[in-house]
Coordinates of C-alpha atoms in Angstrom, one line a residue:
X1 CA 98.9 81.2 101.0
X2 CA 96.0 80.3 99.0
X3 CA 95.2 77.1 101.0
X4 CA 95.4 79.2 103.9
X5 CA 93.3 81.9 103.4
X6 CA 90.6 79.1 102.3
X7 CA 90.8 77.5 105.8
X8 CA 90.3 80.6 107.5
X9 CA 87.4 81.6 104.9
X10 CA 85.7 78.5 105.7
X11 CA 86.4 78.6 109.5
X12 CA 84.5 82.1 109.7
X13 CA 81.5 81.1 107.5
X14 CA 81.5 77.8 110.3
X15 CA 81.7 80.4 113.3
X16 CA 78.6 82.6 111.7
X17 CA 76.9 79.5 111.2
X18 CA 77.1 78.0 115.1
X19 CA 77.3 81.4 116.1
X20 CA 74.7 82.0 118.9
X21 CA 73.9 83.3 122.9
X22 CA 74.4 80.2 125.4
X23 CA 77.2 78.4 122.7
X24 CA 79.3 75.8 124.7
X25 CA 82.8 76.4 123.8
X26 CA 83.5 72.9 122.0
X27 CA 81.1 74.1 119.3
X28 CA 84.3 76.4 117.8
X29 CA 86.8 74.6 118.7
X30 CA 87.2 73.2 115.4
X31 CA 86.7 76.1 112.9
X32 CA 89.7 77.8 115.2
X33 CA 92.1 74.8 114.8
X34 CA 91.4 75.7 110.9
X35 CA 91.3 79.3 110.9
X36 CA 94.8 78.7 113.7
X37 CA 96.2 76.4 110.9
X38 CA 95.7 79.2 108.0
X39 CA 97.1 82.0 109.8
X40 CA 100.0 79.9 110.0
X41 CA 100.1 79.1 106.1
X42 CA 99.2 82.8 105.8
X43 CA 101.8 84.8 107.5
X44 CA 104.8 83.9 106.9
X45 CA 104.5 83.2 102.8
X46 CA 102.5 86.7 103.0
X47 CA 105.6 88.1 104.6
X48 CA 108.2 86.6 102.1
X49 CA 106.5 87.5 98.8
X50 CA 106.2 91.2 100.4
X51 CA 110.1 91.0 100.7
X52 CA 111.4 89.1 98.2
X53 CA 109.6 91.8 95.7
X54 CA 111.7 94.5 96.9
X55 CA 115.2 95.8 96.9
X56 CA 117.5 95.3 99.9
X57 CA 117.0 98.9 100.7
X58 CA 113.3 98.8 100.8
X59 CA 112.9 96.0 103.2
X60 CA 112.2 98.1 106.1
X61 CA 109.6 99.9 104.2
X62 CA 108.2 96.9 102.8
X63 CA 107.9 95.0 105.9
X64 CA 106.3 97.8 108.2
X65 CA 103.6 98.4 105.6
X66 CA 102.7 94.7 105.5
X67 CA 102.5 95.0 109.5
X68 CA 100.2 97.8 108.8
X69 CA 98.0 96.7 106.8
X70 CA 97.8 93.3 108.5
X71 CA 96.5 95.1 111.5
X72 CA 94.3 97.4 109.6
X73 CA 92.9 94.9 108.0
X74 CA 92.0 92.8 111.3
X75 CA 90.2 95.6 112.5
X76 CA 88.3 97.7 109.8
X77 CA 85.6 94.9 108.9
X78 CA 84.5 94.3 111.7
X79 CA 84.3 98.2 112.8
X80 CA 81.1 99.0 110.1
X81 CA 79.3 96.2 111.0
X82 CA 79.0 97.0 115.0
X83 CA 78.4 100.2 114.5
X84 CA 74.8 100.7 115.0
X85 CA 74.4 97.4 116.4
X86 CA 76.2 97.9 119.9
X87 CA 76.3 101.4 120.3
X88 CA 79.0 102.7 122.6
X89 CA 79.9 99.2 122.4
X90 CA 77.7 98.2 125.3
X91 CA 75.6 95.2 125.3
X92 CA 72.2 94.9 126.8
X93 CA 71.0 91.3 125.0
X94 CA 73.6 88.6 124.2
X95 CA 71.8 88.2 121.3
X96 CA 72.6 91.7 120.5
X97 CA 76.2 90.2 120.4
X98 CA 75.6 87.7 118.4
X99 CA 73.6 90.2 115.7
X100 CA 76.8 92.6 115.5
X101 CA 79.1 89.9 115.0
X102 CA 77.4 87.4 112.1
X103 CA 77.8 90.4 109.9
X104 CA 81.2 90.9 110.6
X105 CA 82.2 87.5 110.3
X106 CA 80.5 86.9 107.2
X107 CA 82.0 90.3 105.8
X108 CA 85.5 89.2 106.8
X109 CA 85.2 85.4 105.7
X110 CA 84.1 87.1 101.9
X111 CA 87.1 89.6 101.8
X112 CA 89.2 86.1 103.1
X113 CA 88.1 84.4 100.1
X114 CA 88.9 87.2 98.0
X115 CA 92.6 87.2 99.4
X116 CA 92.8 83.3 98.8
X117 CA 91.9 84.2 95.0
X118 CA 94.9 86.3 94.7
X119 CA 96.7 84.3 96.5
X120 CA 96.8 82.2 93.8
X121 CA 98.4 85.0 91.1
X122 CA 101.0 86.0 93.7
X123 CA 104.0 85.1 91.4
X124 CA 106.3 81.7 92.7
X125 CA 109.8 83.1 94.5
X126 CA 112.6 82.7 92.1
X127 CA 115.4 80.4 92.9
X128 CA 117.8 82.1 95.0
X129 CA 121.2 82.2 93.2
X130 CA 124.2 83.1 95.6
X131 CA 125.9 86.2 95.5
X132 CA 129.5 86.7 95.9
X133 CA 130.4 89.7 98.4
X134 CA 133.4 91.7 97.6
X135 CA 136.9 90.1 99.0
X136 CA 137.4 90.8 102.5
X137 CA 141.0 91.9 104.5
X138 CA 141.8 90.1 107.1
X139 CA 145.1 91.7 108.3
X140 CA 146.8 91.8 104.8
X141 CA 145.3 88.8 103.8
X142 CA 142.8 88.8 100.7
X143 CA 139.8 86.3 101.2
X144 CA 138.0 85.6 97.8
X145 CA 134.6 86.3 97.7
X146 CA 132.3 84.4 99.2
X147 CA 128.8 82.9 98.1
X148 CA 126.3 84.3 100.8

C-alpha cells in the first residue's frame, strides 16, 4: 500500500508541475501510468487490511465504510480549493482552470503522502490458519469437519 500511495503522491506533484492551458496530452500520460499503477497497489491491500481487522459479522459494515470514505475522500480536497476560483464552476480563462486545480492537486498529492506514511504501520495480515466447520449430515451420514 505504501509503495502505492508514493506513486500516486508523486504522479500528482508531476501533473501540478506540467500542469498548464494548451498541454498536449502525451505530457501526462506518464504520471497516469504511475498514479493507474498505485491505485492498483492501493485498493485492494486497503480493502483487505479493512476486513481482515474485523469480525465476520462486521464485514458489511467494515467494507461500506471503506467505500465511503474512499469516495469522500476523492472528492473533499479538491472541493476547498475551487471554491472561489471557478465560481458556479464556470470557466471564463483556461488558465482559470489550471489556477483551481494546482492547488488541489498539490493538496491531494500531500494528504497521499501522508496515507503512504501510514501505510507503512498498517500491521502485516496474520497467517491464515484453517478452521474446521462443524460436521455436516448428509442423509444420516456424518462428514467430519472440514478445514475451510
Amino acid at each position: 500500500m505504501a509503495t502505492g500511495l508514493a506513486l500516486q503522491a508523486i504522479a500528482l506533484v508531476w501533473i501540478d508541475r506540467v500542469l498548464a492551458p494548451g498541454m498536449p496530452y502525451a505530457v501526462v500520460i506518464v504520471p497516469f501510468i504511475l498514479a493507474g499503477t498505485g491505485t492498483a497497489l492501493v485498493f485492494s491491500p486497503a480493502a483487505n487490511a479493512v476486513l481482515a481487522a474485523v469480525r465476520s459479522h462486521e464485514v458489511g459494515q467494515a467494507s461500506g465504510a471503506n467505500n465511503a470514505i474512499r469516495q469522500v475522500g476523492g472528492v473533499f480536497p479538491a472541493s476547498p480549493c475551487f471554491d472561489g476560483v471557478l465560481p458556479a464552476w464556470r470557466l471564463r480563462q483556461p488558465q482559470q482552470f489550471v489556477d483551481g486545480c494546482n492547488p488541489a492537486v498539490l493538496v491531494g498529492s500531500g494528504v497521499v503522502a501522508l496515507g503512504a506514511l501510514a501505510a507503512l504501520f498498517v500491521p502485516g495480515l496474520r497467517a491464515l490458519r484453517p478452521r474446521t466447520v462443524a460436521p455436516v449430515s448428509l442423509g444420516g451420514h456424518e462428514e467430519a469437519g472440514a478445514a475451510v
